[in-house]
GROMACS .gro file of C-alpha atoms in nm:
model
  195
    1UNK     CA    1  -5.208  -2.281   3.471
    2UNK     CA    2  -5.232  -1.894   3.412
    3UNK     CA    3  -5.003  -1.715   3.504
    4UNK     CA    4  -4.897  -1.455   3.254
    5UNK     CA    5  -4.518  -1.361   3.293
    6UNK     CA    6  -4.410  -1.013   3.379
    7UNK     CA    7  -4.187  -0.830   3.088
    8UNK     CA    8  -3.885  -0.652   3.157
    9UNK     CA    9  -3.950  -0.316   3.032
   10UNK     CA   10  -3.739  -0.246   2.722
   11UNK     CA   11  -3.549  -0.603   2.716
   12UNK     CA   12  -3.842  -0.777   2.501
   13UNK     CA   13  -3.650  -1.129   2.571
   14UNK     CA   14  -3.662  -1.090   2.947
   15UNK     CA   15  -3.968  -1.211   3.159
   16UNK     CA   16  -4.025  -1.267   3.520
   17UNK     CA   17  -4.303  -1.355   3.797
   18UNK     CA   18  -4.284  -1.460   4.143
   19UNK     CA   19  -4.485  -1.756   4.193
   20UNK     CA   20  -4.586  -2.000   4.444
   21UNK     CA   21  -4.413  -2.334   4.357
   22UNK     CA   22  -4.617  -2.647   4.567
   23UNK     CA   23  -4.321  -2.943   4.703
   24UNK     CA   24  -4.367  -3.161   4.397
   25UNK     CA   25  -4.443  -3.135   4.039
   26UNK     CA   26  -4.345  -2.967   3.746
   27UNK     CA   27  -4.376  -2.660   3.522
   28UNK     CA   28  -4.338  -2.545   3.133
   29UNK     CA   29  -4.379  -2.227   2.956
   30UNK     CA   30  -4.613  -2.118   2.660
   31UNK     CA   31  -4.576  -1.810   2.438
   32UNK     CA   32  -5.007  -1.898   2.447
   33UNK     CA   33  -5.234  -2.040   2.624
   34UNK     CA   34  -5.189  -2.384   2.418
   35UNK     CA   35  -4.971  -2.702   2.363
   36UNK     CA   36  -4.771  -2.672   2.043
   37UNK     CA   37  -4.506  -2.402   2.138
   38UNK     CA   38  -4.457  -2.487   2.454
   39UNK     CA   39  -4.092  -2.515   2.591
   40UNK     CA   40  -3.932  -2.629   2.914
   41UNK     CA   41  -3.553  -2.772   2.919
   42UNK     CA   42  -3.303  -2.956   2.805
   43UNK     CA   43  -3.050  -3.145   3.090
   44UNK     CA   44  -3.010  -3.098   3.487
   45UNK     CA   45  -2.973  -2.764   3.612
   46UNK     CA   46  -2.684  -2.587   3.682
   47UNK     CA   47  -2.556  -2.379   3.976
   48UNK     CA   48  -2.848  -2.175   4.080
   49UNK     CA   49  -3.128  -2.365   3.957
   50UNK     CA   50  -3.080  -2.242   3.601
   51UNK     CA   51  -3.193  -2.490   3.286
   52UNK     CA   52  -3.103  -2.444   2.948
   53UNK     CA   53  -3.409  -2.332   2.710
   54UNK     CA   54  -3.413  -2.642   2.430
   55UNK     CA   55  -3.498  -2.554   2.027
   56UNK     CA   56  -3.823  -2.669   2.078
   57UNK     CA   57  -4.026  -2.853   2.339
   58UNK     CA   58  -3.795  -3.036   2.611
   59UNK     CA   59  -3.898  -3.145   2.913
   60UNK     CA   60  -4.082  -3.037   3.224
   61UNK     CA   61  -3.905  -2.840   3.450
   62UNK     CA   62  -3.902  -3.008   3.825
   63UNK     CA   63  -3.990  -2.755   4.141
   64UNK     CA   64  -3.722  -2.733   4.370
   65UNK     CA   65  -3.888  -2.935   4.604
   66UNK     CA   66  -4.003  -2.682   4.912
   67UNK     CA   67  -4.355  -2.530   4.903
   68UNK     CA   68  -4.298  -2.132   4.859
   69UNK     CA   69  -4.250  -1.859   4.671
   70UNK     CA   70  -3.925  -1.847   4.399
   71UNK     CA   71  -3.879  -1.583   4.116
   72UNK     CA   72  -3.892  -1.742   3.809
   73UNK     CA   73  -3.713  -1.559   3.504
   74UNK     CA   74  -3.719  -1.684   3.163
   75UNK     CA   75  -3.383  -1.521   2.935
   76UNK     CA   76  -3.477  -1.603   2.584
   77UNK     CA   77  -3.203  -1.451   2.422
   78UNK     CA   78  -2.923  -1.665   2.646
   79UNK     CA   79  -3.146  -1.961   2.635
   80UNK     CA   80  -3.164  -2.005   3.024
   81UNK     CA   81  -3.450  -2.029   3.266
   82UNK     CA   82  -3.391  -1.960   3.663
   83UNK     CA   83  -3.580  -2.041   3.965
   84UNK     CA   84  -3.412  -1.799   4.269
   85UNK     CA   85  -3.519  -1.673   4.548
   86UNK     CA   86  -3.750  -1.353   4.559
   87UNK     CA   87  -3.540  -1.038   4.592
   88UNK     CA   88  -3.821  -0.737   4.590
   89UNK     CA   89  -3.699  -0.388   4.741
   90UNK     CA   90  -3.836  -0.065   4.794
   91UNK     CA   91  -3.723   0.284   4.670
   92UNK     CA   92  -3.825   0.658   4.629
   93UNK     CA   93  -3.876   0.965   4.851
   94UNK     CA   94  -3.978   0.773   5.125
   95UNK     CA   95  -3.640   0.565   5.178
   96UNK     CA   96  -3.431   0.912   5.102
   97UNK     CA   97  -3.464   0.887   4.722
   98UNK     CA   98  -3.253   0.529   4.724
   99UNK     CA   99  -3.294   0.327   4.338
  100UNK     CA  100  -3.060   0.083   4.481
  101UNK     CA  101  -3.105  -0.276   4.596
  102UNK     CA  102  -3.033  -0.172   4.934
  103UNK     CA  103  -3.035  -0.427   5.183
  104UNK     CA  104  -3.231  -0.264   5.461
  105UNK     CA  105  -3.506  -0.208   5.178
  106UNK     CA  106  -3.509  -0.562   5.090
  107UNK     CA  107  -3.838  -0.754   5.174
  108UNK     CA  108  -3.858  -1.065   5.401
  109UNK     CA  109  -3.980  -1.357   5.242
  110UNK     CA  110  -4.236  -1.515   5.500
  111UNK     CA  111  -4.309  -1.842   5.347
  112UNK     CA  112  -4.545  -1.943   5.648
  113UNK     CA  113  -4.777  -1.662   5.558
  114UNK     CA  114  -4.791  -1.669   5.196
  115UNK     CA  115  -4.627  -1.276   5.152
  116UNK     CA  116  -4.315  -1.085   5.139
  117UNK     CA  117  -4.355  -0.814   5.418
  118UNK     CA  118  -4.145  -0.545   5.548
  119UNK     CA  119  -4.202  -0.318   5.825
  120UNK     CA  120  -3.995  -0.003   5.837
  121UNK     CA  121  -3.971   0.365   5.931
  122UNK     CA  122  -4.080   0.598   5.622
  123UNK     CA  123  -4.037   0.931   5.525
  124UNK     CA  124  -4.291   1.148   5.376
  125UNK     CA  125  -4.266   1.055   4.981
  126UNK     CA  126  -4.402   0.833   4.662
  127UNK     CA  127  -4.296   0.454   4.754
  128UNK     CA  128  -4.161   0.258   4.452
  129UNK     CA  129  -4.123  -0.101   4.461
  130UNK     CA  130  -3.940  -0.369   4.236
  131UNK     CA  131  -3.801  -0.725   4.167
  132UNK     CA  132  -3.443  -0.791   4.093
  133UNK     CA  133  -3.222  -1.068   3.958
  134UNK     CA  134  -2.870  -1.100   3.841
  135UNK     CA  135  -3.015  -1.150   3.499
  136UNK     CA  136  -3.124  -0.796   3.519
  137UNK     CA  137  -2.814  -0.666   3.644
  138UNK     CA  138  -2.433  -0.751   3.478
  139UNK     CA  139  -2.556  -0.992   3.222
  140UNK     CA  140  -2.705  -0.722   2.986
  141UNK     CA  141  -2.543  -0.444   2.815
  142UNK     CA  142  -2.660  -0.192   2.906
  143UNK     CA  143  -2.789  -0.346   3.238
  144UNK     CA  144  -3.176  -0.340   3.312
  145UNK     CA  145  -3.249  -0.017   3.601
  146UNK     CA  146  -3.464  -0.087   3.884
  147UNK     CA  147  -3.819   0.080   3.742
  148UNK     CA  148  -3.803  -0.184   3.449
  149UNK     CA  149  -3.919  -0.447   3.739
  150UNK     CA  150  -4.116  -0.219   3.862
  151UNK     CA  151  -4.504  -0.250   4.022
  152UNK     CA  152  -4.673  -0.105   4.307
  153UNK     CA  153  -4.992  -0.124   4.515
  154UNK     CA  154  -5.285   0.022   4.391
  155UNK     CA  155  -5.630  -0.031   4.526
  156UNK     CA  156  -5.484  -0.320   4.744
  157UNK     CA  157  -5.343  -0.469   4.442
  158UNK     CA  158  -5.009  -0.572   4.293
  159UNK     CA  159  -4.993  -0.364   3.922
  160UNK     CA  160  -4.683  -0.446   3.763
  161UNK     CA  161  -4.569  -0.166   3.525
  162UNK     CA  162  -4.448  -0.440   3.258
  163UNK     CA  163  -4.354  -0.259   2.897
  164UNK     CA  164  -4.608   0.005   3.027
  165UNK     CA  165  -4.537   0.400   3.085
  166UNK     CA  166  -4.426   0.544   3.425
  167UNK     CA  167  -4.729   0.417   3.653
  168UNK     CA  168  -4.948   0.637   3.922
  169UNK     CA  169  -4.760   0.714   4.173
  170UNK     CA  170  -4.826   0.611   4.573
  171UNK     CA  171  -4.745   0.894   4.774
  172UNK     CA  172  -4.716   0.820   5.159
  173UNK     CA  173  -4.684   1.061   5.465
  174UNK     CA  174  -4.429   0.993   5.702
  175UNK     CA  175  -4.482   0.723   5.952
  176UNK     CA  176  -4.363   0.341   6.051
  177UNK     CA  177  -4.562   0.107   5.782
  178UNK     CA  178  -4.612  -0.283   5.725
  179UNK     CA  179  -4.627  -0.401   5.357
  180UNK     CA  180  -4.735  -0.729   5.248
  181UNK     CA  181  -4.706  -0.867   4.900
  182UNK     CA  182  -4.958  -1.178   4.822
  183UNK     CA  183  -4.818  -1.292   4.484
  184UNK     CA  184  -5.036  -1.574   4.520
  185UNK     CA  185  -5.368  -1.387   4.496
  186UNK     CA  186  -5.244  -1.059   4.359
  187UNK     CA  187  -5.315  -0.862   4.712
  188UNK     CA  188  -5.098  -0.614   4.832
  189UNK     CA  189  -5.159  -0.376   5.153
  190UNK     CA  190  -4.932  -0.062   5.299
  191UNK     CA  191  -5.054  -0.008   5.628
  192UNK     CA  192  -4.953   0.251   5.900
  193UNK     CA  193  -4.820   0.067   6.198
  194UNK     CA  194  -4.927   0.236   6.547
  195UNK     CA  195  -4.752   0.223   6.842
   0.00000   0.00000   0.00000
Protein backbone atom coordinates (compact mmCIF):
# COMPACT_ATOMS: atom_id res chain seq x y z
CA UNK A 1 0.00 0.00 0.00
CA UNK A 2 3.14 2.31 -0.39
CA UNK A 3 4.79 2.16 -2.96
CA UNK A 4 5.75 5.50 -4.39
CA UNK A 5 6.18 5.34 -8.29
CA UNK A 6 9.45 6.10 -9.94
CA UNK A 7 9.37 9.37 -12.40
CA UNK A 8 10.79 9.38 -15.68
CA UNK A 9 13.25 12.06 -15.57
CA UNK A 10 12.12 15.00 -17.72
CA UNK A 11 8.68 13.30 -19.01
CA UNK A 12 6.62 14.61 -15.80
CA UNK A 13 3.56 12.26 -17.13
CA UNK A 14 5.65 9.11 -17.12
CA UNK A 15 6.04 6.86 -13.94
CA UNK A 16 7.29 3.44 -13.34
CA UNK A 17 8.22 0.75 -10.49
CA UNK A 18 8.86 -2.80 -10.55
CA UNK A 19 6.81 -4.47 -8.09
CA UNK A 20 5.98 -7.75 -6.73
CA UNK A 21 2.40 -8.61 -7.88
CA UNK A 22 0.94 -11.77 -5.38
CA UNK A 23 -1.47 -14.51 -7.83
CA UNK A 24 -4.72 -12.76 -6.98
CA UNK A 25 -6.03 -9.42 -6.21
CA UNK A 26 -6.05 -6.11 -7.42
CA UNK A 27 -4.35 -2.70 -7.59
CA UNK A 28 -5.19 1.25 -8.09
CA UNK A 29 -3.16 4.30 -8.19
CA UNK A 30 -3.21 7.56 -6.02
CA UNK A 31 -1.60 10.92 -6.86
CA UNK A 32 -1.66 10.71 -2.47
CA UNK A 33 -1.75 8.64 -0.02
CA UNK A 34 -5.77 8.87 0.14
CA UNK A 35 -9.15 7.77 -1.48
CA UNK A 36 -10.66 10.62 -3.46
CA UNK A 37 -8.26 10.84 -6.54
CA UNK A 38 -7.62 7.62 -6.92
CA UNK A 39 -7.80 6.04 -10.49
CA UNK A 40 -7.56 2.55 -11.93
CA UNK A 41 -9.35 1.62 -15.44
CA UNK A 42 -11.87 1.63 -17.58
CA UNK A 43 -12.60 -1.92 -19.81
CA UNK A 44 -10.43 -5.26 -20.34
CA UNK A 45 -6.98 -4.87 -21.27
CA UNK A 46 -5.55 -4.87 -24.41
CA UNK A 47 -2.57 -6.60 -26.06
CA UNK A 48 0.13 -6.41 -23.54
CA UNK A 49 -1.67 -6.01 -20.45
CA UNK A 50 -2.30 -2.32 -21.07
CA UNK A 51 -5.75 -0.58 -19.50
CA UNK A 52 -7.04 2.57 -20.41
CA UNK A 53 -6.69 5.38 -17.55
CA UNK A 54 -10.68 6.46 -16.96
CA UNK A 55 -11.63 10.49 -16.21
CA UNK A 56 -11.91 9.73 -12.82
CA UNK A 57 -12.01 6.69 -10.56
CA UNK A 58 -12.71 3.30 -12.57
CA UNK A 59 -12.12 0.19 -11.41
CA UNK A 60 -9.46 -1.96 -9.83
CA UNK A 61 -6.97 -3.19 -11.93
CA UNK A 62 -6.72 -7.28 -11.74
CA UNK A 63 -2.92 -8.88 -11.32
CA UNK A 64 -2.08 -10.98 -14.03
CA UNK A 65 -2.52 -13.88 -12.10
CA UNK A 66 1.29 -15.38 -11.43
CA UNK A 67 3.11 -14.38 -8.20
CA UNK A 68 6.30 -12.21 -9.41
CA UNK A 69 7.75 -9.34 -10.31
CA UNK A 70 6.11 -7.08 -13.49
CA UNK A 71 7.04 -3.39 -14.34
CA UNK A 72 4.26 -1.37 -13.91
CA UNK A 73 4.19 2.05 -15.93
CA UNK A 74 1.53 4.51 -15.62
CA UNK A 75 1.40 7.07 -19.17
CA UNK A 76 -0.78 9.88 -18.05
CA UNK A 77 -0.62 11.83 -20.99
CA UNK A 78 -1.89 8.69 -23.43
CA UNK A 79 -4.19 7.58 -20.74
CA UNK A 80 -2.75 3.93 -20.55
CA UNK A 81 -1.41 1.85 -17.72
CA UNK A 82 0.92 -1.38 -18.47
CA UNK A 83 1.89 -4.32 -16.52
CA UNK A 84 5.15 -6.03 -18.62
CA UNK A 85 7.70 -7.86 -17.81
CA UNK A 86 10.90 -6.35 -16.06
CA UNK A 87 13.49 -5.34 -18.65
CA UNK A 88 16.54 -3.77 -16.37
CA UNK A 89 20.10 -3.60 -18.17
CA UNK A 90 23.38 -2.52 -17.36
CA UNK A 91 25.69 0.11 -19.03
CA UNK A 92 28.93 2.24 -18.63
CA UNK A 93 32.71 1.70 -18.67
CA UNK A 94 32.44 -1.54 -17.38
CA UNK A 95 30.36 -3.17 -20.38
CA UNK A 96 32.72 -1.05 -23.00
CA UNK A 97 30.81 2.23 -22.58
CA UNK A 98 27.37 0.45 -24.07
CA UNK A 99 23.89 2.98 -23.28
CA UNK A 100 22.05 0.45 -25.21
CA UNK A 101 19.51 -2.18 -24.19
CA UNK A 102 21.87 -4.75 -25.12
CA UNK A 103 20.78 -8.12 -24.72
CA UNK A 104 23.79 -9.73 -23.10
CA UNK A 105 23.39 -6.79 -20.43
CA UNK A 106 19.90 -7.61 -19.81
CA UNK A 107 19.10 -9.02 -16.26
CA UNK A 108 17.45 -12.44 -15.58
CA UNK A 109 14.36 -12.28 -13.87
CA UNK A 110 14.55 -15.14 -11.13
CA UNK A 111 11.10 -15.22 -9.85
CA UNK A 112 11.96 -18.21 -7.40
CA UNK A 113 14.35 -15.98 -5.56
CA UNK A 114 12.66 -12.79 -5.36
CA UNK A 115 15.64 -10.71 -7.61
CA UNK A 116 16.78 -9.92 -11.01
CA UNK A 117 20.49 -11.13 -11.09
CA UNK A 118 23.12 -11.20 -13.62
CA UNK A 119 26.46 -12.59 -13.48
CA UNK A 120 28.96 -11.39 -16.04
CA UNK A 121 32.57 -10.56 -16.90
CA UNK A 122 33.36 -6.69 -16.16
CA UNK A 123 35.76 -4.33 -17.11
CA UNK A 124 37.36 -1.86 -14.95
CA UNK A 125 34.69 1.21 -14.98
CA UNK A 126 31.49 3.11 -13.23
CA UNK A 127 28.44 0.50 -13.67
CA UNK A 128 25.13 2.20 -14.63
CA UNK A 129 21.97 0.46 -14.42
CA UNK A 130 18.32 1.12 -15.75
CA UNK A 131 14.67 0.02 -16.53
CA UNK A 132 13.21 0.15 -19.94
CA UNK A 133 9.82 -0.05 -21.65
CA UNK A 134 8.47 0.62 -25.05
CA UNK A 135 6.68 3.52 -23.49
CA UNK A 136 10.03 5.03 -23.00
CA UNK A 137 11.28 4.32 -26.28
CA UNK A 138 9.19 5.15 -29.88
CA UNK A 139 6.09 6.41 -28.24
CA UNK A 140 7.59 9.83 -27.18
CA UNK A 141 8.99 12.51 -29.20
CA UNK A 142 11.79 12.93 -28.48
CA UNK A 143 12.17 9.36 -27.00
CA UNK A 144 13.15 8.98 -23.20
CA UNK A 145 17.42 7.93 -23.05
CA UNK A 146 18.43 5.23 -20.87
CA UNK A 147 19.78 7.48 -17.61
CA UNK A 148 16.10 8.87 -17.30
CA UNK A 149 15.31 5.17 -15.76
CA UNK A 150 18.17 5.24 -14.20
CA UNK A 151 19.22 3.92 -10.35
CA UNK A 152 22.06 2.16 -8.97
CA UNK A 153 23.34 0.43 -5.81
CA UNK A 154 24.50 2.38 -3.16
CA UNK A 155 25.18 1.16 0.32
CA UNK A 156 23.43 -2.19 -0.68
CA UNK A 157 20.52 -0.27 -1.78
CA UNK A 158 18.43 0.37 -4.88
CA UNK A 159 18.52 4.60 -5.33
CA UNK A 160 16.60 5.44 -8.24
CA UNK A 161 17.78 8.76 -9.78
CA UNK A 162 13.97 9.80 -10.49
CA UNK A 163 13.74 13.77 -11.66
CA UNK A 164 17.04 13.99 -9.61
CA UNK A 165 20.66 15.23 -10.96
CA UNK A 166 23.31 12.79 -12.35
CA UNK A 167 23.71 10.38 -9.18
CA UNK A 168 27.21 9.13 -7.42
CA UNK A 169 28.75 7.14 -9.43
CA UNK A 170 29.78 3.16 -8.67
CA UNK A 171 33.06 2.61 -9.96
CA UNK A 172 34.14 -1.16 -10.18
CA UNK A 173 37.61 -2.80 -10.94
CA UNK A 174 37.71 -5.38 -13.38
CA UNK A 175 36.58 -8.79 -12.45
CA UNK A 176 33.52 -11.48 -13.01
CA UNK A 177 30.53 -10.05 -10.62
CA UNK A 178 26.94 -11.28 -9.48
CA UNK A 179 24.24 -8.54 -9.08
CA UNK A 180 21.03 -9.00 -7.46
CA UNK A 181 18.18 -6.56 -7.47
CA UNK A 182 15.48 -7.13 -4.46
CA UNK A 183 12.71 -4.73 -5.61
CA UNK A 184 10.74 -6.20 -3.00
CA UNK A 185 12.77 -4.92 -0.03
CA UNK A 186 14.83 -2.29 -1.77
CA UNK A 187 18.28 -4.48 -1.45
CA UNK A 188 20.67 -4.56 -4.01
CA UNK A 189 24.32 -6.28 -3.85
CA UNK A 190 27.40 -6.29 -6.62
CA UNK A 191 29.57 -8.89 -5.55
CA UNK A 192 32.93 -10.18 -7.02
CA UNK A 193 32.49 -13.75 -8.07
CA UNK A 194 35.74 -16.02 -7.33
CA UNK A 195 36.71 -18.80 -9.08
Amino acid sequence: TDAPMVPVNSYPYLFWKIVWLEATGNVKFAPEKAWGHDFGKTGDATADTVYTIPATGGDNIPVPGTAGYYMVVVNLKDKLISIADPKVYIGGDCVGGAYSNIAENKFTVDNANAKLTITKTLTAGDIRMWAWHKYFGAAQTPSADWWQEEFIVLNNLIEFRGTGNDQTRVPLTAGSYKIELNFKTGAGSIATVTK
